[in-house]
Coordinates of C-alpha atoms and ligand atoms in Angstrom, one line a residue:
M1 CA 68.1 128.2 112.4
N2 CA 68.2 127.9 116.2
K3 CA 66.1 124.8 116.0
L4 CA 68.9 123.0 114.2
F5 CA 70.8 123.2 117.5
S6 CA 68.0 122.3 119.9
M7 CA 67.7 119.2 121.9
Y8 CA 67.9 116.6 119.1
F9 CA 71.0 118.0 117.5
W10 CA 73.3 115.4 118.9
R11 CA 70.9 112.6 118.2
S12 CA 70.6 113.8 114.6
A13 CA 74.3 114.0 114.2
I14 CA 74.8 110.5 115.6
A15 CA 72.1 109.1 113.4
G16 CA 73.8 110.8 110.5
I17 CA 77.1 109.1 111.3
A18 CA 75.4 105.8 111.6
V19 CA 73.8 106.3 108.2
G20 CA 77.2 107.2 106.8
A21 CA 78.7 104.1 108.3
V22 CA 76.0 101.9 106.6
G23 CA 76.9 103.5 103.3
I24 CA 80.6 102.9 103.7
G25 CA 80.0 99.4 105.0
V26 CA 77.8 98.4 102.1
A27 CA 80.2 100.0 99.6
E28 CA 83.0 98.0 101.2
L29 CA 81.0 94.8 100.8
L30 CA 80.5 95.5 97.0
A31 CA 84.2 96.3 96.6
G32 CA 84.9 92.9 98.1
L33 CA 83.1 91.2 95.1
S34 CA 85.8 91.9 92.5
R35 CA 89.4 92.6 92.3
D36 CA 88.5 95.5 90.0
L37 CA 86.3 97.3 92.4
T38 CA 87.5 99.7 95.1
S39 CA 85.7 101.2 98.0
P40 CA 84.9 104.9 97.6
I41 CA 87.3 105.8 100.5
F42 CA 90.2 104.4 98.5
A43 CA 88.9 105.6 95.2
V44 CA 88.7 109.2 96.6
G45 CA 92.0 108.8 98.3
D46 CA 93.7 107.8 95.1
R47 CA 92.3 110.9 93.4
V48 CA 93.6 113.0 96.2
V49 CA 97.0 111.4 95.9
D50 CA 97.0 112.1 92.1
N51 CA 95.9 115.7 92.5
V52 CA 97.6 117.1 95.6
P53 CA 100.0 119.9 94.8
V54 CA 103.5 118.7 95.0
W55 CA 104.4 121.0 97.9
L56 CA 101.7 119.5 99.9
K57 CA 102.8 116.0 99.1
D58 CA 106.4 116.9 100.1
L59 CA 105.0 118.4 103.3
A60 CA 103.0 115.3 104.1
I61 CA 106.2 113.2 103.5
E62 CA 108.1 115.6 105.8
W63 CA 105.5 115.4 108.6
F64 CA 104.4 111.8 108.4
G65 CA 107.3 110.2 106.6
T66 CA 106.2 107.0 105.0
N67 CA 103.0 107.1 107.2
D68 CA 101.7 109.7 104.8
K69 CA 99.1 107.2 103.5
I70 CA 97.7 106.4 107.0
A71 CA 97.5 110.2 107.6
L72 CA 95.5 110.6 104.4
L73 CA 93.1 107.8 105.2
C74 CA 92.6 109.2 108.7
G75 CA 91.9 112.6 107.1
I76 CA 89.4 111.2 104.7
G77 CA 87.8 109.2 107.6
S78 CA 87.4 112.4 109.7
I79 CA 85.9 114.3 106.9
L80 CA 83.4 111.5 106.3
V81 CA 82.4 111.5 110.0
I82 CA 81.9 115.3 110.0
Y83 CA 80.1 115.2 106.7
S84 CA 77.7 112.4 107.8
A85 CA 76.9 114.2 111.0
L86 CA 76.1 117.3 109.0
V87 CA 73.9 115.4 106.7
G88 CA 72.1 113.9 109.7
V89 CA 71.5 117.3 111.3
L90 CA 70.3 118.8 108.0
A91 CA 68.0 115.8 107.3
F92 CA 66.5 115.5 110.7
R93 CA 66.6 119.0 112.0
W94 CA 65.8 120.8 108.8
K95 CA 64.6 119.1 105.6
F96 CA 64.7 115.4 105.0
P97 CA 65.3 115.7 101.3
V98 CA 68.5 117.6 102.0
G99 CA 69.7 114.5 103.6
I100 CA 69.0 112.5 100.5
L101 CA 70.9 115.1 98.5
G102 CA 73.8 114.9 100.9
V103 CA 74.0 111.1 100.5
S104 CA 73.7 111.4 96.7
L105 CA 76.6 113.8 96.7
F106 CA 78.7 111.2 98.6
S107 CA 77.7 108.6 96.0
I108 CA 78.5 110.8 93.0
V109 CA 81.9 111.8 94.4
G110 CA 82.7 108.2 95.0
S111 CA 81.6 107.2 91.5
A112 CA 83.4 110.0 89.9
A113 CA 86.6 109.0 91.8
A114 CA 86.3 105.4 90.7
L115 CA 85.6 106.3 87.0
T116 CA 88.6 108.5 86.8
A117 CA 91.1 106.0 88.2
R118 CA 94.6 106.0 86.6
S119 CA 94.2 102.5 85.2
S120 CA 91.6 102.0 82.5
T121 CA 88.1 101.4 84.0
Q122 CA 84.7 100.0 83.2
W123 CA 81.5 101.7 84.0
W124 CA 80.6 99.2 86.7
V125 CA 83.4 100.5 89.0
V126 CA 80.7 102.8 90.3
T127 CA 78.7 100.0 91.9
P128 CA 80.3 100.2 95.3
S129 CA 79.5 104.0 95.5
L130 CA 76.0 103.5 94.1
A131 CA 75.2 100.6 96.4
G132 CA 76.6 102.4 99.4
G133 CA 74.5 105.5 98.5
L134 CA 71.3 103.5 98.1
A135 CA 72.0 101.7 101.4
A136 CA 72.6 105.1 103.1
V137 CA 69.3 106.5 101.8
A138 CA 67.5 103.4 103.1
A139 CA 69.2 103.9 106.4
L140 CA 68.3 107.5 106.5
W141 CA 64.7 106.6 105.7
A142 CA 64.8 103.9 108.4
V143 CA 65.9 106.4 111.1
Y144 CA 63.2 108.9 109.9
R145 CA 60.5 106.3 110.2
R146 CA 61.6 104.5 113.3
T147 CA 62.4 107.4 115.5
N148 CA 59.4 109.3 114.2
S149 CA 60.2 111.9 111.6
L150 CA 58.1 114.6 113.2
L151 CA 60.2 114.7 116.2
F152 CA 63.2 115.6 114.3
S153 CA 61.6 118.1 112.1
P154 CA 61.7 121.6 113.5
S155 CA 58.4 122.4 111.8
A156 CA 56.8 120.1 114.4
L157 CA 58.5 121.7 117.3
P158 CA 56.7 124.4 119.3
T159 CA 58.3 127.7 118.6
K160 CA 57.8 129.2 122.0
G161 CA 60.1 128.4 124.8
T162 CA 62.6 126.4 122.9
E163 CA 65.4 128.9 123.5
N164 CA 65.8 127.7 127.1
A165 CA 65.4 124.1 126.2
E166 CA 68.4 124.3 124.0
L167 CA 70.6 125.2 126.9
T168 CA 69.5 122.3 129.0
T169 CA 70.1 119.4 126.8
T170 CA 73.0 117.8 128.6
H171 CA 70.8 115.3 130.5
E172 CA 68.6 115.0 127.5
P173 CA 65.3 114.4 129.1
D174 CA 63.2 112.8 126.3
V175 CA 60.6 115.4 126.7
E176 CA 61.3 118.9 127.8
A177 CA 58.4 120.6 129.4
Q178 CA 58.5 123.5 127.0
D179 CA 59.5 121.4 124.1
I180 CA 56.8 119.0 123.7
P181 CA 56.8 118.0 120.0
V182 CA 53.5 117.3 118.3
N183 CA 52.8 115.8 115.0
K184 CA 50.6 117.3 112.2
K185 CA 47.5 116.2 113.9
G186 CA 48.5 117.9 117.1
Q187 CA 49.2 114.6 118.9
I188 CA 52.1 114.6 121.3
Q189 CA 55.0 112.5 119.9
V190 CA 57.7 111.1 122.0
V191 CA 60.9 109.8 120.8
D192 CA 61.8 107.0 123.0
R193 CA 65.5 107.2 123.7
R194 CA 65.7 103.4 123.7
K195 CA 64.2 103.2 120.3
F196 CA 66.7 105.7 119.1
L197 CA 69.6 103.8 120.5
Y198 CA 68.3 100.5 119.0
T199 CA 68.0 102.1 115.6
V200 CA 71.6 103.5 115.8
A201 CA 72.8 100.2 117.1
G202 CA 71.1 98.3 114.3
L203 CA 72.6 100.5 111.7
T204 CA 76.0 100.2 113.2
A205 CA 75.6 96.4 113.2
V206 CA 74.6 96.5 109.5
S207 CA 77.6 98.6 108.7
A208 CA 80.0 96.4 110.7
V209 CA 78.7 93.2 109.2
A210 CA 78.7 94.5 105.6
G211 CA 82.1 96.2 106.1
G212 CA 83.6 93.2 107.8
A213 CA 82.3 90.8 105.1
G214 CA 83.7 93.2 102.4
R215 CA 87.1 93.2 104.0
W216 CA 87.0 89.4 104.4
L217 CA 86.0 88.9 100.8
N218 CA 88.7 91.3 99.8
A219 CA 91.3 89.3 101.6
R220 CA 91.0 86.6 99.0
F221 CA 92.6 88.9 96.4
S222 CA 95.7 89.2 98.6
A223 CA 98.9 88.3 96.8
A224 CA 100.6 87.2 100.1
K225 CA 99.9 83.5 99.5
S226 CA 101.2 83.7 96.0
R227 CA 104.3 85.4 97.2
A228 CA 104.9 82.8 99.9
E229 CA 104.8 80.1 97.2
V230 CA 107.3 81.7 94.9
L231 CA 110.6 79.9 94.7
L232 CA 113.2 82.1 93.2
P233 CA 115.8 80.4 91.0
A234 CA 119.4 81.0 91.8
P235 CA 121.2 83.5 89.6
R236 CA 123.2 82.1 86.7
K237 CA 126.3 83.8 88.2
P238 CA 125.9 84.4 91.9
L239 CA 127.8 87.4 93.2
P240 CA 130.8 86.7 95.3
A241 CA 130.4 87.0 99.1
T242 CA 130.5 90.7 100.1
P243 CA 133.6 91.8 101.9
S244 CA 132.8 92.8 105.5
E245 CA 135.0 95.9 105.0
I246 CA 132.2 97.7 103.1
E247 CA 130.3 98.1 106.4
V248 CA 131.9 100.4 109.0
V249 CA 129.0 102.5 110.3
K250 CA 127.0 100.7 112.9
E251 CA 124.0 102.9 112.5
T252 CA 123.6 102.0 108.9
P253 CA 123.6 98.5 107.6
F254 CA 125.2 98.4 104.2
F255 CA 122.2 96.3 102.9
T256 CA 119.0 97.8 104.0
P257 CA 116.7 95.1 105.4
N258 CA 113.5 94.8 103.4
S259 CA 111.4 95.6 106.5
D260 CA 113.4 98.9 106.9
F261 CA 113.5 99.8 103.2
Y262 CA 111.8 103.1 102.5
R263 CA 108.5 102.8 100.7
I264 CA 107.3 105.7 98.4
D265 CA 104.5 105.3 96.0
T266 CA 101.1 106.6 94.9
A267 CA 99.3 103.4 95.8
L268 CA 97.0 104.0 98.7
S269 CA 96.2 100.3 98.9
V270 CA 99.0 98.0 97.9
P271 CA 98.2 96.4 94.4
Q272 CA 97.7 92.7 94.9
V273 CA 99.1 90.8 91.9
P274 CA 99.3 87.0 92.4
I275 CA 101.7 85.5 89.8
D276 CA 99.1 83.6 88.0
T277 CA 97.4 86.9 87.1
W278 CA 100.6 88.5 86.0
T279 CA 102.1 89.1 82.6
L280 CA 104.6 91.5 81.2
H281 CA 103.8 93.0 77.9
V282 CA 106.6 94.7 76.0
H283 CA 105.2 96.8 73.2
G284 CA 105.2 100.2 71.4
M285 CA 108.0 101.1 69.1
V286 CA 109.4 97.6 68.8
E287 CA 109.7 95.1 66.0
K288 CA 108.1 92.3 67.9
E289 CA 105.8 92.6 70.9
I290 CA 106.7 90.3 73.8
E291 CA 104.2 88.9 76.3
I292 CA 105.7 86.8 79.1
T293 CA 104.4 85.1 82.2
F294 CA 106.0 85.0 85.6
D295 CA 107.4 81.6 84.9
D296 CA 108.8 82.8 81.6
L297 CA 110.5 85.6 83.5
L298 CA 112.0 83.2 86.0
N299 CA 113.2 81.0 83.2
R300 CA 115.3 83.8 81.8
D301 CA 118.9 84.1 82.9
L302 CA 118.6 85.9 86.2
V303 CA 121.3 88.1 87.4
E304 CA 122.1 89.6 90.8
S305 CA 123.0 93.2 91.3
D306 CA 123.7 95.4 94.3
I307 CA 122.1 98.8 93.7
T308 CA 121.3 101.8 95.9
L309 CA 117.8 103.1 95.1
T310 CA 117.1 106.8 95.8
C311 CA 113.9 108.8 95.9
V312 CA 113.8 112.2 94.3
S313 CA 111.9 113.5 97.3
N314 CA 114.8 112.7 99.6
V315 CA 116.0 115.9 101.2
V316 CA 119.6 116.5 102.2
G317 CA 120.3 114.2 105.1
G318 CA 117.1 112.3 104.4
E319 CA 116.2 108.6 104.7
L320 CA 114.5 107.9 101.4
V321 CA 117.5 105.8 100.1
G322 CA 118.3 102.2 100.6
T323 CA 120.5 99.5 99.2
A324 CA 119.5 96.0 98.3
R325 CA 120.7 92.9 96.4
W326 CA 118.3 92.7 93.5
L327 CA 117.6 89.6 91.4
G328 CA 116.1 90.0 88.0
A329 CA 116.2 89.6 84.3
R330 CA 118.3 92.1 82.3
L331 CA 116.3 94.8 80.6
D332 CA 118.7 95.2 77.8
T333 CA 118.5 91.6 76.6
L334 CA 114.7 91.7 76.9
L335 CA 114.5 94.8 74.7
Q336 CA 117.0 93.4 72.2
E337 CA 114.6 90.5 71.7
A338 CA 111.8 92.9 71.1
G339 CA 113.9 95.0 68.7
V340 CA 113.7 98.6 69.7
S341 CA 113.0 101.1 66.9
S342 CA 115.8 103.6 66.5
E343 CA 113.2 106.4 66.7
A344 CA 112.2 105.4 70.2
D345 CA 113.9 107.4 72.9
Q346 CA 111.9 106.6 76.0
I347 CA 111.3 103.4 77.9
V348 CA 108.1 103.6 79.9
G349 CA 107.3 101.2 82.7
R350 CA 103.6 100.9 83.5
S351 CA 102.2 99.5 86.8
I352 CA 99.0 97.6 87.2
D353 CA 97.6 100.6 89.0
G354 CA 98.3 102.9 86.0
Y355 CA 101.4 104.5 87.5
T356 CA 104.1 105.2 84.9
C357 CA 107.8 106.0 84.9
G358 CA 110.0 106.7 81.9
F359 CA 113.7 106.9 81.2
P360 CA 115.9 107.4 78.1
T361 CA 116.8 104.4 76.0
E362 CA 120.4 105.6 76.0
I363 CA 120.9 104.7 79.7
L364 CA 121.0 101.0 78.6
D365 CA 124.7 101.3 78.3
G366 CA 125.6 98.0 79.9
R367 CA 124.6 98.9 83.4
D368 CA 122.4 96.4 85.4
A369 CA 118.9 97.7 84.5
L370 CA 116.7 94.9 85.7
V371 CA 113.1 93.6 85.7
A372 CA 113.6 92.6 89.3
V373 CA 111.8 89.7 91.0
G374 CA 114.0 89.3 94.1
M375 CA 115.1 91.8 96.8
N376 CA 117.7 90.7 99.4
G377 CA 117.1 87.0 98.8
E378 CA 113.3 87.1 98.9
P379 CA 110.6 87.5 96.3
L380 CA 109.9 91.3 96.1
P381 CA 107.8 92.3 99.2
L382 CA 104.2 93.3 98.3
D383 CA 105.0 96.9 99.2
H384 CA 108.0 96.9 96.9
G385 CA 106.3 95.7 93.8
F386 CA 105.6 92.0 93.9
P387 CA 105.9 90.2 91.6
A388 CA 108.1 92.3 89.4
R389 CA 109.5 95.8 89.2
L390 CA 112.1 97.8 87.3
I391 CA 115.4 98.9 88.8
V392 CA 117.8 101.1 87.0
P393 CA 121.1 102.0 88.6
G394 CA 121.7 105.8 88.7
L395 CA 118.2 107.0 88.1
Y396 CA 115.8 108.3 90.7
G397 CA 113.0 105.9 91.5
Y398 CA 110.2 108.0 90.1
I399 CA 111.5 107.9 86.5
S400 CA 112.8 104.3 86.6
A401 CA 111.6 101.9 89.3
T402 CA 108.0 101.0 88.5
K403 CA 106.6 98.5 91.0
W404 CA 103.9 96.0 90.1
L405 CA 105.2 96.3 86.6
T406 CA 103.0 94.9 83.8
E407 CA 104.0 96.8 80.7
I408 CA 107.1 98.2 79.1
E409 CA 106.3 100.5 76.3
L410 CA 108.8 102.0 73.9
T411 CA 107.9 105.5 72.9
T412 CA 109.4 109.0 72.7
F413 CA 109.7 111.8 75.3
A414 CA 107.7 114.0 72.8
A415 CA 104.8 111.6 72.7
F416 CA 104.4 110.6 76.3
D417 CA 104.7 112.2 79.8
Q418 CA 105.2 109.8 82.7
Y419 CA 103.2 110.2 85.9
W420 CA 105.3 112.9 87.6
V421 CA 106.1 115.0 84.6
P422 CA 102.7 116.9 84.4
R423 CA 103.2 117.4 88.2
G424 CA 106.3 119.5 87.7
Y425 CA 109.1 117.0 87.9
A426 CA 111.8 116.6 85.3
D427 CA 111.5 113.9 82.7
R428 CA 115.3 113.1 83.0
A429 CA 116.6 112.7 86.5
P430 CA 119.9 111.0 87.2
I431 CA 120.6 110.7 90.9
K432 CA 122.6 113.5 92.3
M433 CA 125.6 112.9 94.5
Q434 CA 124.9 113.1 98.2
S435 CA 126.6 112.4 101.5
R436 CA 125.0 112.0 104.9
I437 CA 126.1 111.9 108.5
D438 CA 124.5 108.9 110.3
S439 CA 126.2 108.4 113.6
L440 CA 125.0 111.7 115.1
Q441 CA 121.7 113.4 115.1
G442 CA 121.2 117.2 114.7
L443 CA 121.3 118.9 118.1
Q444 CA 122.4 115.7 119.8
R445 CA 124.2 116.1 123.2
I446 CA 127.4 114.1 123.5
A447 CA 130.1 113.7 126.0
P448 CA 133.5 115.2 125.2
G449 CA 136.3 112.9 124.0
N450 CA 137.3 110.8 121.1
I451 CA 134.4 109.6 118.9
T452 CA 134.0 108.3 115.4
I453 CA 131.7 110.1 113.1
G454 CA 130.3 108.1 110.2
G455 CA 127.8 108.0 107.4
V456 CA 127.2 107.2 103.8
A457 CA 127.7 108.9 100.4
W458 CA 126.4 108.0 97.0
A459 CA 127.0 108.9 93.3
Q460 CA 125.5 105.9 91.6
T461 CA 127.1 104.6 88.4
I462 CA 130.1 107.0 88.9
G463 CA 131.2 105.9 92.4
I464 CA 132.5 107.8 95.4
E465 CA 136.2 108.8 95.4
A466 CA 136.4 110.7 98.6
V467 CA 134.3 112.0 101.4
E468 CA 135.4 115.1 103.4
V469 CA 134.3 116.5 106.7
K470 CA 134.5 120.1 108.0
I471 CA 134.2 120.8 111.7
D472 CA 133.1 124.4 112.4
D473 CA 135.2 126.6 110.1
S474 CA 138.2 124.4 109.8
D475 CA 139.5 123.1 106.5
W476 CA 137.9 120.1 104.8
A477 CA 139.5 116.9 106.1
E478 CA 139.5 113.6 104.4
T479 CA 137.5 110.8 106.0
D480 CA 138.4 107.1 106.0
L481 CA 136.4 105.4 103.3
A482 CA 135.1 101.9 103.7
Q483 CA 135.8 99.5 100.9
E484 CA 133.8 100.2 97.8
L485 CA 131.4 97.4 96.7
N486 CA 130.6 98.8 93.3
S487 CA 129.8 102.1 91.6
T488 CA 126.0 101.6 91.9
T489 CA 125.9 101.4 95.7
W490 CA 126.6 103.9 98.4
R491 CA 129.9 104.0 100.2
Q492 CA 130.4 104.3 103.9
W493 CA 132.9 106.6 105.6
T494 CA 134.2 107.3 109.1
F495 CA 136.1 110.1 110.7
P496 CA 137.8 110.2 114.1
W497 CA 137.0 113.3 116.0
K498 CA 138.1 114.7 119.3
A499 CA 134.9 116.4 120.6
L500 CA 135.8 119.4 122.7
P501 CA 133.1 121.0 124.9
G502 CA 130.8 123.5 123.2
R503 CA 128.7 123.7 120.2
H504 CA 130.0 122.4 116.9
T505 CA 128.9 122.3 113.3
I506 CA 129.8 119.2 111.3
T507 CA 129.5 119.3 107.5
V508 CA 130.1 116.5 105.0
R509 CA 130.7 116.5 101.3
A510 CA 131.6 113.9 98.7
K511 CA 133.7 113.7 95.6
D512 CA 132.9 111.3 92.8
R513 CA 135.2 109.4 90.6
N514 CA 135.0 112.0 87.9
G515 CA 136.5 114.4 90.4
T516 CA 133.3 116.4 90.8
I517 CA 132.9 117.8 94.3
Q518 CA 129.4 117.8 95.7
T519 CA 127.8 121.2 95.4
D520 CA 127.0 123.2 98.5
E521 CA 124.2 125.0 96.6
R522 CA 120.9 124.2 98.2
S523 CA 118.0 123.1 96.0
E524 CA 114.7 121.5 96.7
P525 CA 113.7 118.0 95.5
L526 CA 111.5 119.6 92.8
P527 CA 112.1 119.3 89.9
N528 CA 114.9 116.8 89.8
G529 CA 116.4 116.1 93.2
A530 CA 117.8 118.0 96.1
T531 CA 121.3 119.4 96.4
G532 CA 123.2 120.9 99.2
L533 CA 125.5 119.7 102.0
H534 CA 124.3 117.8 105.1
K535 CA 125.3 119.9 108.1
I536 CA 124.4 119.2 111.7
V537 CA 125.1 120.9 115.0
V538 CA 126.1 118.9 118.0
L539 CA 126.4 120.0 121.6
V540 CA 129.4 118.6 123.5
D541 CA 129.0 118.7 127.2
A542 CA 131.6 120.4 129.4
S543 CA 134.2 117.9 130.7
Ligands
MTE1 N1 103.7 101.5 90.7 C1 104.5 102.4 91.3 N2 105.8 102.3 91.2 C2 106.6 103.2 91.8 C3 106.1 104.3 92.4 C4 104.7 104.5 92.4 O1 104.2 105.4 93.0 N3 103.9 103.5 91.9 N4 107.0 105.2 93.0 C5 108.3 105.3 92.5 C6 109.2 106.1 93.4 S1 108.9 107.7 93.5 C7 110.2 105.5 94.1 S2 111.4 106.5 94.9 C8 110.4 104.0 94.1 C9 110.5 103.6 95.6 O2 110.5 102.2 95.6 P1 110.4 101.5 97.0 O3 109.1 101.9 97.6 O4 110.5 100.0 96.8 O5 111.5 102.0 97.9 O6 109.4 103.4 93.5 C10 108.9 103.9 92.2 N5 108.0 103.0 91.7
MO2 MO1 110.6 108.7 94.6

């Protein structure tokens, strides 16, 4: 075992990493050949996303926020580097066939991940992983041949005197006096350092060229150009100009700019859906199936609606909430045309990547549920579901807001579980009333004196009637409410406060138009949304 760690340990590890890079690069190249192929890194990543326990997902969102995907990809990358190094060491320091086994395992895992993708798949989705595996085996073999296998194999190393050599490898003399490797015929073999470096450099170049070409090929599937060419029609009845009085908290724009709008989804790589490849298929428990193109959709009467979207993973005081002016076709009229069976009780929205959400047919009570194509005056950003998505006022995003929408299926709750239901989330999930303090951060130091505290509160489809603030243990005090835009958006509030030196706790709660007061009972996002009051401590300096 010691020999594994003797002088060629690092070289073997580096060679292993170069071999792994070739595999990934070639897989990437193959993935660039078709829209339907994904690289093993993304295929494996997608399976991780689908199978992580919910607590870990919530932890990732808490730690990395909406960078959770980058964190996952970095994690997979690091594991691959370590795995490749290990394969290199085992192949070159122990038994070469073990290396082939290691590469095959990589290939099998990648293939299995591709075959079990959420959206239906063909057998040939395994080609990137297979080609990558074959390329990696070839690379492994090339290293073995070029840098002289016998030098790597411990069986060729003299057994005497290697202990000392192991400790003196920092300068890496190519031949240690006590560690002269010989081949089977007893001839002295020397691995030329230069040859080793050339081999590694060669493999790295192959990997970079293949990977770069793959990325380049893949870029032609981008939907960015298609999006840039979309001209959204004006709504039939444009909304009146919004009164400026709805916005009174300078920290929080009433309409969240698209670039700041939170993004939450299970898509590790953003689905690319150019409009000429897009159709919407309405089917299931309907009298008449409907299939429409993007042009058909734009030719429908489009309506505008201001709606605050909220994520079920949003914790009390959290940022996974945003308001936009959506433009889209009404879902109720579309479904009327299809003729929904009276037995159907669930409307399922299916994304091109296989994600599904589902919500009760009974929520189509006249509210502005939309097949949306526009967000704040632009076509939907790619991240937010271009070219079309669902938006339903009053429902958490996970059960309602399918992005990259391609199918609407009428079914029953008994017959179908949407994506998050087997993962422990509720199948019905109206948004819970919440209120948030935005003008101050927890543990912020502020100067004493008169300040204005402000924030937002939401109770979509019911509307906010009042927001109250409590300073330390005083009584609840009414805040000044900004003008209400409509009952499906949040409402801003402000509260004048004379901050006296010391440590103060500020708590906020809302009351909806039904007279219900926001509960102070704390509950986690799982299974149907967090409750509890946003409470922060601020430190007011001595005067
Ligand atoms: N295709 C797809 N649509 C999806 C999701 C997803 O993972 N995949 N996530 C949903 C969730 S959990 C939320 S909260 C909203 C978020 O929409 P946004 O990213 O545009 O803010 O999208 C919903 N639509
Ligand atoms: Mo969500």
